[in-house]
CSV table of C-alpha atoms in Angstrom, one decimal:
chain,number,residue,atom,x,y,z
E,1,UNK,CA,-32.7,123.9,-58.7
E,2,UNK,CA,-36.1,122.9,-57.3
E,3,UNK,CA,-35.8,119.5,-55.8
E,4,UNK,CA,-31.9,119.3,-56.0
E,5,UNK,CA,-30.6,118.3,-52.6
E,6,UNK,CA,-27.1,119.5,-53.1
E,7,UNK,CA,-28.2,122.9,-54.2
E,8,UNK,CA,-30.8,123.1,-51.4
E,9,UNK,CA,-28.1,122.3,-48.7
E,10,UNK,CA,-25.7,124.9,-50.1
E,11,UNK,CA,-28.5,127.5,-50.1
E,12,UNK,CA,-29.4,126.5,-46.5
E,13,UNK,CA,-25.8,127.1,-45.4
E,14,UNK,CA,-25.8,130.5,-47.1
E,15,UNK,CA,-29.2,131.5,-45.7
E,16,UNK,CA,-28.5,130.6,-42.1
E,17,UNK,CA,-24.9,131.9,-42.1
E,18,UNK,CA,-23.2,128.5,-41.7
E,19,UNK,CA,-20.7,128.8,-44.5
E,20,UNK,CA,-17.8,129.6,-42.2
E,21,UNK,CA,-18.9,127.1,-39.5
E,22,UNK,CA,-17.0,123.8,-39.1
E,23,UNK,CA,-18.7,120.9,-40.9
E,24,UNK,CA,-16.1,118.1,-40.9
E,25,UNK,CA,-13.2,117.2,-38.6
E,26,UNK,CA,-10.9,114.9,-40.5
E,27,UNK,CA,-7.7,114.2,-38.5
E,28,UNK,CA,-6.0,117.6,-38.1
E,29,UNK,CA,-8.0,119.2,-40.9
E,30,UNK,CA,-11.2,121.1,-40.5
E,31,UNK,CA,-13.6,121.8,-43.4
E,32,UNK,CA,-16.2,124.5,-43.2
E,33,UNK,CA,-19.7,124.2,-44.7
E,34,UNK,CA,-18.8,126.6,-47.4
E,35,UNK,CA,-15.6,124.8,-48.3
E,36,UNK,CA,-17.4,121.5,-48.7
E,37,UNK,CA,-20.2,122.9,-50.9
E,38,UNK,CA,-17.6,124.7,-53.1
E,39,UNK,CA,-15.6,121.4,-53.4
E,40,UNK,CA,-18.8,119.7,-54.4
E,41,UNK,CA,-19.4,122.2,-57.2
E,42,UNK,CA,-15.9,121.5,-58.6
E,43,UNK,CA,-16.5,117.8,-58.3
E,44,UNK,CA,-19.7,118.2,-60.3
E,45,UNK,CA,-17.7,120.0,-63.0
E,46,UNK,CA,-15.2,117.2,-63.2
E,47,UNK,CA,-17.8,114.5,-63.4
E,48,UNK,CA,-19.7,116.4,-66.0
E,49,UNK,CA,-16.6,116.7,-68.1
E,50,UNK,CA,-16.2,112.9,-67.8
E,51,UNK,CA,-19.7,112.4,-69.3
E,52,UNK,CA,-22.0,112.2,-66.3
E,53,UNK,CA,-25.5,113.5,-67.1
E,54,UNK,CA,-28.8,113.7,-65.3
E,55,UNK,CA,-30.2,110.2,-64.7
E,56,UNK,CA,-26.9,108.5,-65.0
E,57,UNK,CA,-25.7,106.4,-62.1
E,58,UNK,CA,-22.3,107.0,-60.3
E,59,UNK,CA,-21.0,104.2,-58.2
E,60,UNK,CA,-19.1,105.6,-55.2
E,61,UNK,CA,-16.7,103.3,-53.3
E,62,UNK,CA,-14.8,105.6,-51.0
E,63,UNK,CA,-14.1,105.6,-47.2
E,64,UNK,CA,-15.5,108.4,-45.0
E,65,UNK,CA,-13.6,111.4,-46.3
E,66,UNK,CA,-14.0,114.7,-47.9
E,67,UNK,CA,-13.8,112.9,-51.3
E,68,UNK,CA,-16.8,110.8,-50.4
E,69,UNK,CA,-18.9,113.8,-49.5
E,70,UNK,CA,-18.0,115.9,-52.5
E,71,UNK,CA,-18.5,112.9,-54.9
E,72,UNK,CA,-22.0,112.4,-53.3
E,73,UNK,CA,-23.0,116.1,-53.5
E,74,UNK,CA,-21.5,116.5,-56.9
E,75,UNK,CA,-23.5,113.6,-58.2
E,76,UNK,CA,-26.7,115.1,-56.7
E,77,UNK,CA,-25.9,118.5,-58.3
E,78,UNK,CA,-25.8,117.0,-61.7
E,79,UNK,CA,-29.1,115.2,-61.3
E,80,UNK,CA,-27.3,111.8,-61.4
E,81,UNK,CA,-27.9,109.0,-59.0
E,82,UNK,CA,-25.2,108.0,-56.4
E,83,UNK,CA,-24.8,104.2,-55.9
E,84,UNK,CA,-23.1,103.7,-52.6
E,85,UNK,CA,-21.0,100.7,-51.7
E,86,UNK,CA,-18.4,100.0,-49.0
E,87,UNK,CA,-14.8,100.2,-50.3
E,88,UNK,CA,-14.0,97.3,-47.9
E,89,UNK,CA,-16.4,95.0,-49.7
E,90,UNK,CA,-15.0,91.9,-51.3
E,91,UNK,CA,-14.5,91.8,-55.1
E,92,UNK,CA,-17.7,89.7,-55.5
E,93,UNK,CA,-19.7,92.3,-53.6
E,94,UNK,CA,-18.5,95.1,-55.9
E,95,UNK,CA,-19.2,92.9,-59.0
E,96,UNK,CA,-22.8,92.4,-57.9
E,97,UNK,CA,-23.3,96.2,-57.3
E,98,UNK,CA,-21.7,97.0,-60.7
E,99,UNK,CA,-23.9,94.5,-62.6
E,100,UNK,CA,-27.0,95.4,-60.7
E,101,UNK,CA,-26.8,99.2,-61.0
E,102,UNK,CA,-25.0,99.6,-64.4
E,103,UNK,CA,-23.3,102.9,-63.6
E,104,UNK,CA,-22.0,105.4,-66.1
E,105,UNK,CA,-19.0,106.1,-63.9
E,106,UNK,CA,-17.3,105.0,-60.6
E,107,UNK,CA,-15.4,107.0,-58.0
E,108,UNK,CA,-13.0,104.9,-56.0
E,109,UNK,CA,-9.4,104.6,-54.8
E,110,UNK,CA,-6.9,103.8,-57.6
E,111,UNK,CA,-6.3,100.3,-56.3
E,112,UNK,CA,-10.0,99.5,-56.8
E,113,UNK,CA,-10.2,100.8,-60.4
E,114,UNK,CA,-9.8,97.3,-61.9
E,115,UNK,CA,-13.0,96.1,-60.2
E,116,UNK,CA,-15.1,98.5,-62.3
E,117,UNK,CA,-14.2,97.7,-66.0
E,118,UNK,CA,-16.1,99.3,-68.9
E,119,UNK,CA,-17.1,102.4,-66.9
E,120,UNK,CA,-15.4,105.8,-66.5
E,121,UNK,CA,-13.3,105.6,-63.3
E,122,UNK,CA,-12.4,108.7,-61.3
E,123,UNK,CA,-10.5,109.0,-58.1
E,124,UNK,CA,-11.2,111.4,-55.2
E,125,UNK,CA,-8.1,113.3,-56.2
E,126,UNK,CA,-9.5,113.8,-59.7
E,127,UNK,CA,-12.5,115.5,-58.2
E,128,UNK,CA,-10.3,118.2,-56.8
E,129,UNK,CA,-9.2,119.4,-60.2
E,130,UNK,CA,-10.4,122.8,-61.4
E,131,UNK,CA,-13.0,122.1,-64.1
E,132,UNK,CA,-13.2,124.1,-67.3
E,133,UNK,CA,-16.9,124.7,-66.7
E,134,UNK,CA,-19.4,124.0,-64.0
E,135,UNK,CA,-23.1,123.4,-65.0
E,136,UNK,CA,-25.9,124.9,-63.0
E,137,UNK,CA,-27.6,122.5,-60.6
E,138,UNK,CA,-30.0,120.2,-62.4
E,139,UNK,CA,-33.6,121.2,-62.1
E,140,UNK,CA,-35.4,118.1,-60.6
E,141,UNK,CA,-38.8,117.2,-59.4
E,142,UNK,CA,-39.1,116.5,-55.7
E,143,UNK,CA,-39.4,112.7,-56.3
E,144,UNK,CA,-36.3,112.5,-58.4
E,145,UNK,CA,-34.0,109.6,-57.4
E,146,UNK,CA,-30.8,110.7,-55.5
E,147,UNK,CA,-29.0,107.6,-54.2
E,148,UNK,CA,-29.2,103.8,-54.0
E,149,UNK,CA,-28.1,101.9,-50.9
E,150,UNK,CA,-27.9,98.1,-50.8
E,151,UNK,CA,-29.5,95.9,-48.2
E,152,UNK,CA,-27.3,93.7,-46.0
E,153,UNK,CA,-27.8,90.5,-48.1
E,154,UNK,CA,-28.5,88.3,-45.2
E,155,UNK,CA,-31.5,86.7,-47.0
E,156,UNK,CA,-30.1,86.6,-50.6
E,157,UNK,CA,-28.3,88.9,-53.0
E,158,UNK,CA,-28.3,92.6,-51.8
E,159,UNK,CA,-31.1,94.7,-53.3
E,160,UNK,CA,-30.7,98.4,-54.1
E,161,UNK,CA,-33.1,100.6,-52.2
E,162,UNK,CA,-33.7,103.8,-54.3
E,163,UNK,CA,-34.1,107.1,-52.3
E,164,UNK,CA,-35.2,110.5,-53.4
E,165,UNK,CA,-33.7,114.0,-53.0
E,166,UNK,CA,-36.3,114.8,-50.4
E,167,UNK,CA,-35.8,111.6,-48.2
E,168,UNK,CA,-32.8,112.8,-46.0
E,169,UNK,CA,-34.7,115.8,-44.7
E,170,UNK,CA,-37.5,113.6,-43.5
E,171,UNK,CA,-35.4,111.3,-41.4
E,172,UNK,CA,-33.3,114.3,-40.2
E,173,UNK,CA,-36.5,115.8,-38.9
E,174,UNK,CA,-37.5,112.5,-37.3
E,175,UNK,CA,-34.4,111.4,-35.5
E,176,UNK,CA,-32.0,114.3,-35.4
E,177,UNK,CA,-34.6,116.9,-34.4
E,178,UNK,CA,-37.5,114.8,-33.0
E,179,UNK,CA,-35.4,112.3,-30.9
E,180,UNK,CA,-32.0,114.0,-30.3
E,181,UNK,CA,-32.8,117.7,-30.5
E,182,UNK,CA,-29.6,118.5,-32.6
E,183,UNK,CA,-28.3,122.0,-32.7
E,184,UNK,CA,-25.4,123.8,-34.6
E,185,UNK,CA,-23.3,123.1,-31.5
E,186,UNK,CA,-23.4,119.4,-31.8
E,187,UNK,CA,-20.5,117.3,-33.0
E,188,UNK,CA,-21.6,113.9,-34.4
E,189,UNK,CA,-19.4,110.8,-34.5
E,190,UNK,CA,-20.7,107.6,-36.2
E,191,UNK,CA,-18.9,104.3,-36.3
E,192,UNK,CA,-21.2,103.2,-39.0
E,193,UNK,CA,-19.6,104.4,-42.2
E,194,UNK,CA,-21.3,106.9,-44.5
E,195,UNK,CA,-21.8,104.4,-47.3
E,196,UNK,CA,-24.4,102.7,-45.1
E,197,UNK,CA,-27.8,104.2,-44.1
E,198,UNK,CA,-27.0,104.8,-40.4
E,199,UNK,CA,-23.7,106.6,-41.1
E,200,UNK,CA,-24.9,108.5,-44.2
E,201,UNK,CA,-27.6,110.2,-42.1
E,202,UNK,CA,-25.5,110.8,-39.0
E,203,UNK,CA,-22.2,111.8,-40.6
E,204,UNK,CA,-23.3,113.6,-43.8
E,205,UNK,CA,-26.9,114.9,-43.7
E,206,UNK,CA,-27.6,115.6,-40.1
E,207,UNK,CA,-24.8,118.2,-39.6
E,208,UNK,CA,-25.5,119.7,-43.1
E,209,UNK,CA,-29.2,120.2,-42.2
E,210,UNK,CA,-28.6,121.7,-38.8
E,211,UNK,CA,-25.4,123.7,-39.2
E,212,UNK,CA,-23.4,121.4,-36.9
E,213,UNK,CA,-20.4,119.2,-37.5
E,214,UNK,CA,-19.2,115.6,-37.7
E,215,UNK,CA,-16.1,113.5,-37.6
E,216,UNK,CA,-14.9,112.0,-40.9
E,217,UNK,CA,-12.9,108.9,-40.0
E,218,UNK,CA,-11.8,106.6,-42.8
E,219,UNK,CA,-10.2,103.9,-40.7
E,220,UNK,CA,-11.6,100.5,-39.9
E,221,UNK,CA,-12.7,101.0,-36.3
E,222,UNK,CA,-10.6,99.7,-33.4
E,223,UNK,CA,-11.2,100.4,-29.7
E,224,UNK,CA,-8.1,102.5,-29.5
E,225,UNK,CA,-8.9,104.3,-32.7
E,226,UNK,CA,-12.4,105.2,-31.4
E,227,UNK,CA,-11.0,106.4,-28.1
E,228,UNK,CA,-8.5,108.6,-30.0
E,229,UNK,CA,-11.2,110.2,-32.1
E,230,UNK,CA,-13.2,110.8,-28.9
E,231,UNK,CA,-10.2,112.5,-27.2
E,232,UNK,CA,-9.4,114.6,-30.3
E,233,UNK,CA,-12.8,115.8,-31.4
E,234,UNK,CA,-15.0,115.7,-28.3
E,235,UNK,CA,-18.2,114.7,-30.0
E,236,UNK,CA,-21.6,115.3,-28.3
E,237,UNK,CA,-23.5,112.5,-30.1
E,238,UNK,CA,-22.3,109.0,-30.9
E,239,UNK,CA,-23.9,106.5,-33.3
E,240,UNK,CA,-23.1,102.9,-33.4
E,241,UNK,CA,-24.3,99.3,-32.8
E,242,UNK,CA,-24.5,97.4,-29.5
E,243,UNK,CA,-21.3,95.5,-30.3
E,244,UNK,CA,-19.3,98.6,-30.2
E,245,UNK,CA,-20.9,100.0,-27.1
E,246,UNK,CA,-20.0,96.7,-25.4
E,247,UNK,CA,-16.4,97.1,-26.5
E,248,UNK,CA,-16.2,100.6,-25.3
E,249,UNK,CA,-17.7,99.8,-22.0
E,250,UNK,CA,-15.2,96.9,-21.7
E,251,UNK,CA,-12.3,99.3,-22.5
E,252,UNK,CA,-13.5,101.6,-19.7
E,253,UNK,CA,-13.7,98.7,-17.3
E,254,UNK,CA,-10.2,97.6,-18.2
E,255,UNK,CA,-9.0,101.2,-17.8
E,256,UNK,CA,-10.7,101.4,-14.4
E,257,UNK,CA,-8.9,98.2,-13.2
E,258,UNK,CA,-5.6,99.6,-14.4
E,259,UNK,CA,-6.2,103.0,-12.8
E,260,UNK,CA,-7.2,101.3,-9.5
E,261,UNK,CA,-3.8,99.5,-9.6
E,262,UNK,CA,-2.0,102.7,-10.4
E,263,UNK,CA,-3.7,104.5,-7.5
E,264,UNK,CA,-2.4,101.8,-5.2
E,265,UNK,CA,1.0,102.4,-6.6
E,266,UNK,CA,0.8,106.2,-6.5
E,267,UNK,CA,0.5,106.8,-10.3
E,268,UNK,CA,-2.7,107.6,-12.2
E,269,UNK,CA,-2.9,108.2,-16.0
E,270,UNK,CA,-6.3,109.3,-17.3
E,271,UNK,CA,-7.5,107.5,-20.5
E,272,UNK,CA,-10.7,105.6,-21.3
E,273,UNK,CA,-12.5,106.2,-18.1
E,274,UNK,CA,-16.2,107.1,-17.7
E,275,UNK,CA,-17.8,110.5,-17.5
E,276,UNK,CA,-14.6,112.2,-16.5
E,277,UNK,CA,-12.7,110.6,-19.3
E,278,UNK,CA,-13.1,110.5,-23.1
E,279,UNK,CA,-16.9,110.1,-22.9
E,280,UNK,CA,-17.3,113.3,-21.0
E,281,UNK,CA,-18.4,115.4,-24.0
E,282,UNK,CA,-21.3,113.1,-25.0
E,283,UNK,CA,-24.8,114.2,-24.2
E,284,UNK,CA,-26.6,111.2,-25.8
E,285,UNK,CA,-25.7,108.1,-27.7
E,286,UNK,CA,-27.9,106.3,-30.3
E,287,UNK,CA,-28.0,102.5,-30.9
E,288,UNK,CA,-29.5,100.6,-33.8
E,289,UNK,CA,-28.8,97.6,-36.1
E,290,UNK,CA,-29.3,94.9,-33.5
E,291,UNK,CA,-31.2,94.4,-30.3
E,292,UNK,CA,-29.8,96.3,-27.3
E,293,UNK,CA,-29.9,94.2,-24.2
E,294,UNK,CA,-31.3,96.1,-21.2
E,295,UNK,CA,-28.3,95.0,-19.1
E,296,UNK,CA,-25.9,96.5,-21.7
E,297,UNK,CA,-27.9,99.7,-21.9
E,298,UNK,CA,-27.5,100.0,-18.1
E,299,UNK,CA,-23.8,99.6,-18.4
E,300,UNK,CA,-23.6,102.2,-21.2
E,301,UNK,CA,-25.4,104.8,-19.2
E,302,UNK,CA,-23.3,104.1,-16.1
E,303,UNK,CA,-20.0,104.5,-18.0
E,304,UNK,CA,-20.9,107.2,-20.5
E,305,UNK,CA,-23.0,109.3,-18.1
E,306,UNK,CA,-25.6,110.1,-20.7
E,307,UNK,CA,-28.8,108.4,-22.1
E,308,UNK,CA,-28.6,105.6,-24.7
E,309,UNK,CA,-31.4,105.8,-27.2
E,310,UNK,CA,-32.3,102.5,-28.8
E,311,UNK,CA,-34.1,102.7,-32.1
E,312,UNK,CA,-35.3,100.8,-35.2
E,313,UNK,CA,-34.7,101.7,-38.8
E,314,UNK,CA,-34.1,100.0,-42.2
E,315,UNK,CA,-32.3,100.5,-45.5
E,316,UNK,CA,-35.7,100.8,-47.2
E,317,UNK,CA,-36.8,103.7,-45.0
E,318,UNK,CA,-33.4,105.3,-45.1
E,319,UNK,CA,-32.7,105.6,-41.4
E,320,UNK,CA,-34.4,105.4,-38.0
E,321,UNK,CA,-38.2,105.8,-37.8
E,322,UNK,CA,-38.8,104.4,-34.3
E,323,UNK,CA,-36.6,105.6,-31.4
E,324,UNK,CA,-36.4,106.5,-27.8
E,325,UNK,CA,-35.8,110.2,-27.3
E,326,UNK,CA,-33.8,112.4,-25.0
E,327,UNK,CA,-37.1,113.3,-23.3
E,328,UNK,CA,-39.0,110.0,-23.4
E,329,UNK,CA,-37.4,106.6,-23.2
E,330,UNK,CA,-38.2,103.2,-21.9
E,331,UNK,CA,-35.7,100.4,-21.2
E,332,UNK,CA,-36.3,97.3,-23.3
E,333,UNK,CA,-38.4,99.2,-26.0
E,334,UNK,CA,-37.1,100.4,-29.3
E,335,UNK,CA,-38.9,103.6,-28.7
E,336,UNK,CA,-41.8,105.8,-30.1
E,337,UNK,CA,-42.9,106.2,-33.7
E,338,UNK,CA,-41.1,109.4,-34.9
E,339,UNK,CA,-43.0,112.1,-36.7
E,340,UNK,CA,-43.6,112.2,-39.8
E,341,UNK,CA,-43.8,108.3,-39.9
E,342,UNK,CA,-46.8,106.2,-39.0
E,343,UNK,CA,-46.9,102.4,-38.4
E,344,UNK,CA,-49.5,99.7,-38.2
E,345,UNK,CA,-49.1,96.2,-36.7
E,346,UNK,CA,-50.9,93.4,-38.6
E,347,UNK,CA,-51.7,89.9,-37.7
E,348,UNK,CA,-51.9,90.3,-33.9
E,349,UNK,CA,-55.2,89.4,-32.3
E,350,UNK,CA,-54.4,91.4,-29.1
E,351,UNK,CA,-52.5,94.6,-28.5
E,352,UNK,CA,-49.8,92.9,-26.5
E,353,UNK,CA,-49.3,90.1,-29.0
E,354,UNK,CA,-46.5,90.5,-31.6
E,355,UNK,CA,-47.6,91.3,-35.2
E,356,UNK,CA,-45.9,92.3,-38.4
E,357,UNK,CA,-44.7,95.9,-38.6
E,358,UNK,CA,-45.6,98.1,-41.5
E,359,UNK,CA,-44.4,101.7,-41.8
E,360,UNK,CA,-45.4,104.6,-44.1
E,361,UNK,CA,-43.7,107.9,-44.5
E,362,UNK,CA,-41.9,110.3,-46.8
E,363,UNK,CA,-38.5,108.6,-46.9
E,364,UNK,CA,-39.8,105.0,-47.7
E,365,UNK,CA,-37.9,103.9,-50.7
E,366,UNK,CA,-39.3,104.4,-54.2
E,367,UNK,CA,-38.4,100.8,-55.2
E,368,UNK,CA,-35.7,98.2,-55.3
E,369,UNK,CA,-33.6,99.1,-58.3
E,370,UNK,CA,-34.7,97.0,-61.3
E,371,UNK,CA,-36.7,94.6,-59.2
E,372,UNK,CA,-40.4,95.3,-59.6
E,373,UNK,CA,-41.6,91.9,-58.3
E,374,UNK,CA,-39.5,92.1,-55.1
E,375,UNK,CA,-40.6,95.7,-54.6
E,376,UNK,CA,-44.2,94.6,-54.8
E,377,UNK,CA,-43.6,92.0,-52.2
E,378,UNK,CA,-42.8,94.6,-49.5
E,379,UNK,CA,-44.2,97.9,-50.8
E,380,UNK,CA,-47.9,98.4,-51.4
E,381,UNK,CA,-49.3,101.0,-53.8
E,382,UNK,CA,-50.6,103.0,-50.9
E,383,UNK,CA,-47.1,103.4,-49.4
E,384,UNK,CA,-47.1,100.9,-46.6
E,385,UNK,CA,-43.8,99.1,-46.3
E,386,UNK,CA,-43.7,95.6,-44.8
E,387,UNK,CA,-40.5,95.7,-42.7
E,388,UNK,CA,-40.3,92.0,-41.7
E,389,UNK,CA,-40.1,92.9,-38.0
E,390,UNK,CA,-42.4,91.5,-35.3
E,391,UNK,CA,-43.5,94.1,-32.7
E,392,UNK,CA,-46.2,95.1,-30.3
E,393,UNK,CA,-47.1,98.6,-29.1
E,394,UNK,CA,-47.8,99.2,-25.4
E,395,UNK,CA,-50.4,101.4,-23.9
E,396,UNK,CA,-48.0,104.4,-23.8
E,397,UNK,CA,-47.1,104.1,-27.5
E,398,UNK,CA,-43.7,102.5,-27.0
E,399,UNK,CA,-42.8,99.9,-29.6
E,400,UNK,CA,-41.4,96.5,-28.4
E,401,UNK,CA,-39.3,94.4,-30.8
E,402,UNK,CA,-39.7,90.7,-31.0
E,403,UNK,CA,-37.2,89.9,-33.7
E,404,UNK,CA,-37.4,89.4,-37.4
E,405,UNK,CA,-39.9,87.0,-39.1
E,406,UNK,CA,-37.0,85.5,-41.1
E,407,UNK,CA,-35.1,84.7,-37.9
E,408,UNK,CA,-38.0,82.7,-36.3
E,409,UNK,CA,-37.1,79.1,-35.7
E,410,UNK,CA,-39.1,75.9,-35.5
E,411,UNK,CA,-38.2,73.7,-32.5
E,412,UNK,CA,-40.0,70.5,-31.8
E,413,UNK,CA,-42.7,71.6,-34.2
E,414,UNK,CA,-43.3,75.0,-32.5
E,415,UNK,CA,-42.3,78.5,-33.6
E,416,UNK,CA,-39.7,80.2,-31.4
E,417,UNK,CA,-38.5,83.8,-31.5
E,418,UNK,CA,-34.8,83.7,-30.9
E,419,UNK,CA,-34.9,87.2,-29.5
E,420,UNK,CA,-37.1,86.0,-26.6
E,421,UNK,CA,-34.5,83.4,-25.6
E,422,UNK,CA,-31.7,86.0,-26.2
E,423,UNK,CA,-33.3,88.4,-23.8
E,424,UNK,CA,-33.7,85.7,-21.1
E,425,UNK,CA,-29.9,85.0,-21.4
E,426,UNK,CA,-29.1,88.7,-21.5
E,427,UNK,CA,-30.6,89.2,-18.1
E,428,UNK,CA,-27.4,87.7,-16.7
E,429,UNK,CA,-25.1,90.6,-15.6
E,430,UNK,CA,-22.1,89.0,-17.3
E,431,UNK,CA,-23.7,88.8,-20.8
E,432,UNK,CA,-23.3,91.7,-23.2
E,433,UNK,CA,-24.2,90.0,-26.5
E,434,UNK,CA,-26.1,86.8,-27.3
E,435,UNK,CA,-27.4,85.1,-30.4
E,436,UNK,CA,-29.6,82.0,-30.5
E,437,UNK,CA,-29.8,79.8,-33.6
E,438,UNK,CA,-31.2,76.4,-34.4
E,439,UNK,CA,-28.9,73.4,-34.6
E,440,UNK,CA,-28.0,72.2,-38.0
E,441,UNK,CA,-28.0,68.6,-36.9
E,442,UNK,CA,-30.9,68.5,-34.5
E,443,UNK,CA,-34.3,70.2,-35.3
E,444,UNK,CA,-35.3,69.9,-31.6
E,445,UNK,CA,-32.4,71.9,-30.2
E,446,UNK,CA,-31.3,75.5,-30.0
E,447,UNK,CA,-27.7,76.7,-29.5
E,448,UNK,CA,-26.6,80.0,-27.9
E,449,UNK,CA,-23.5,82.0,-28.6
E,450,UNK,CA,-22.5,84.6,-25.9
E,451,UNK,CA,-20.1,87.4,-25.6
E,452,UNK,CA,-19.2,88.1,-22.0
E,453,UNK,CA,-18.5,91.4,-20.3
E,454,UNK,CA,-14.9,92.3,-19.5
E,455,UNK,CA,-13.9,90.5,-16.3
E,456,UNK,CA,-16.4,87.6,-16.7
E,457,UNK,CA,-14.7,84.3,-17.4
E,458,UNK,CA,-16.2,81.6,-19.5
E,459,UNK,CA,-16.6,78.3,-17.6
E,460,UNK,CA,-18.8,75.2,-17.5
E,461,UNK,CA,-20.4,76.6,-14.3
E,462,UNK,CA,-21.4,79.8,-16.1
E,463,UNK,CA,-22.9,77.8,-18.9
E,464,UNK,CA,-25.0,75.8,-16.5
E,465,UNK,CA,-26.0,79.0,-14.7
E,466,UNK,CA,-27.2,80.6,-18.0
E,467,UNK,CA,-29.2,77.6,-19.0
E,468,UNK,CA,-30.8,77.4,-15.6
E,469,UNK,CA,-31.7,81.1,-16.0
E,470,UNK,CA,-33.6,80.4,-19.2
E,471,UNK,CA,-35.2,77.3,-17.8
E,472,UNK,CA,-36.7,79.4,-15.0
E,473,UNK,CA,-38.3,81.8,-17.4
E,474,UNK,CA,-39.2,79.9,-20.6
E,475,UNK,CA,-40.7,76.5,-21.6
E,476,UNK,CA,-38.4,73.6,-22.0
E,477,UNK,CA,-38.3,73.6,-25.8
E,478,UNK,CA,-36.9,77.2,-25.7
E,479,UNK,CA,-33.9,76.3,-23.5
E,480,UNK,CA,-30.7,76.0,-25.6
E,481,UNK,CA,-28.9,72.7,-25.7
E,482,UNK,CA,-25.6,74.5,-25.3
E,483,UNK,CA,-23.9,77.9,-24.8
E,484,UNK,CA,-20.7,78.7,-26.7
E,485,UNK,CA,-18.6,81.7,-25.5
E,486,UNK,CA,-17.1,83.8,-28.2
E,487,UNK,CA,-14.8,86.9,-28.2
E,488,UNK,CA,-17.1,88.5,-30.8
E,489,UNK,CA,-20.0,87.6,-33.1
E,490,UNK,CA,-19.6,87.3,-36.9
E,491,UNK,CA,-21.1,90.3,-38.7
E,492,UNK,CA,-21.9,91.6,-42.2
E,493,UNK,CA,-20.1,94.7,-43.4
E,494,UNK,CA,-23.2,96.7,-42.3
E,495,UNK,CA,-22.7,95.4,-38.7
E,496,UNK,CA,-25.6,93.0,-38.6
E,497,UNK,CA,-25.0,89.6,-37.0
E,498,UNK,CA,-24.5,86.9,-39.6
E,499,UNK,CA,-26.6,84.1,-38.0
E,500,UNK,CA,-26.0,81.7,-40.9
E,501,UNK,CA,-22.3,81.6,-40.0
E,502,UNK,CA,-23.2,80.5,-36.4
E,503,UNK,CA,-25.5,77.8,-37.7
């Protein structure tokens, strides 16, 4: 099997005695490590009978489910390459991935089959059939490609980052072990779906590498749905983006208000409260994808009763490579560089001045699929990846994020980092999320969009207060012309803020 990840994970479960341990909780059903690996072997047999061979690509468009996991592992076992895409993507998104990756087969729900013409289409149910024969795991070199994940597409058509069979163990050791200290007793719940980098690591690979378990939840997240999963499965680790932490903190605040009223009337019903409620099983929560405002981080820790670990990762690296940890964290920083990664900051004349972040490590992508010129723009022959982030590193080694190069704005002829303005607005206790963009009809003006905490009401007086707060901290050209209050910010399917929509 050599470098075959599916075979290596199955052997790991056998060697450490995990085969009978729970691996996935899916509604009322529990799947053990052994059951999942056995199901993946059957799936490999079905796909092999359908013509899938080493080096072929298999497009997988399934929700978080046992079918997704067995399709993924079955593809690995055959030495084929999994191409991951969200089943919720629009038809145009699927068409792009299909044309770009040119798969041999697709695994999807029956209602999506028509989107993938001219390829062999299988369903998750097909993969449960008993195959006539099951081939041995493909013998692969360590650098063999395993899966392709697409970038968010905020700066053009999504590009497929190619990752190897050895990549997941690298980012497991970095974040799961190095930052979170995972053990076989941990139950992981990720609101980011497994077709995307954050969820793939948290939901699929982390529990398989450590002998722990995870929640498989196919639904589109809602606050009530998340709370129900927390009540049912009692996870110890939660992974999501700042938006969802804000919503959960808001739900807890609403529950507290209701409970307070109930106490006054002599009736209390426990639900979405803080440490004593549905969040009581959590020992740590991880945040990534967007900047985490310090004010929101404080609220999360108050409500959840456990540390929130901000971090920085990318599709090109596979997962998080800089993070706060359960033993070392600093509010306002994205964390420490995690072993085995290394970073360098280029273009800064002083240590406290932001520069361009480069990262090197064993899980940095091999290439953008079929795009050698775009690969060469970000990935040097010596392995250094240009991330497009602006950062500085303080004297204690903590990395501070100053936004993305592509998000920088020109206002009145001067360059402005919107994150600097967003943090100034975010210091107000009523602000949980904020985005600053340039004005489409005035190149000398910025506009701010703000999501408020539960119980904070939008009003002209509040807008004036927020603008005055920025005026006290930053030069005049960095003060937004206006503040618009929104119930939520527009986002891509990967959960990133879609700034172009706000412009």
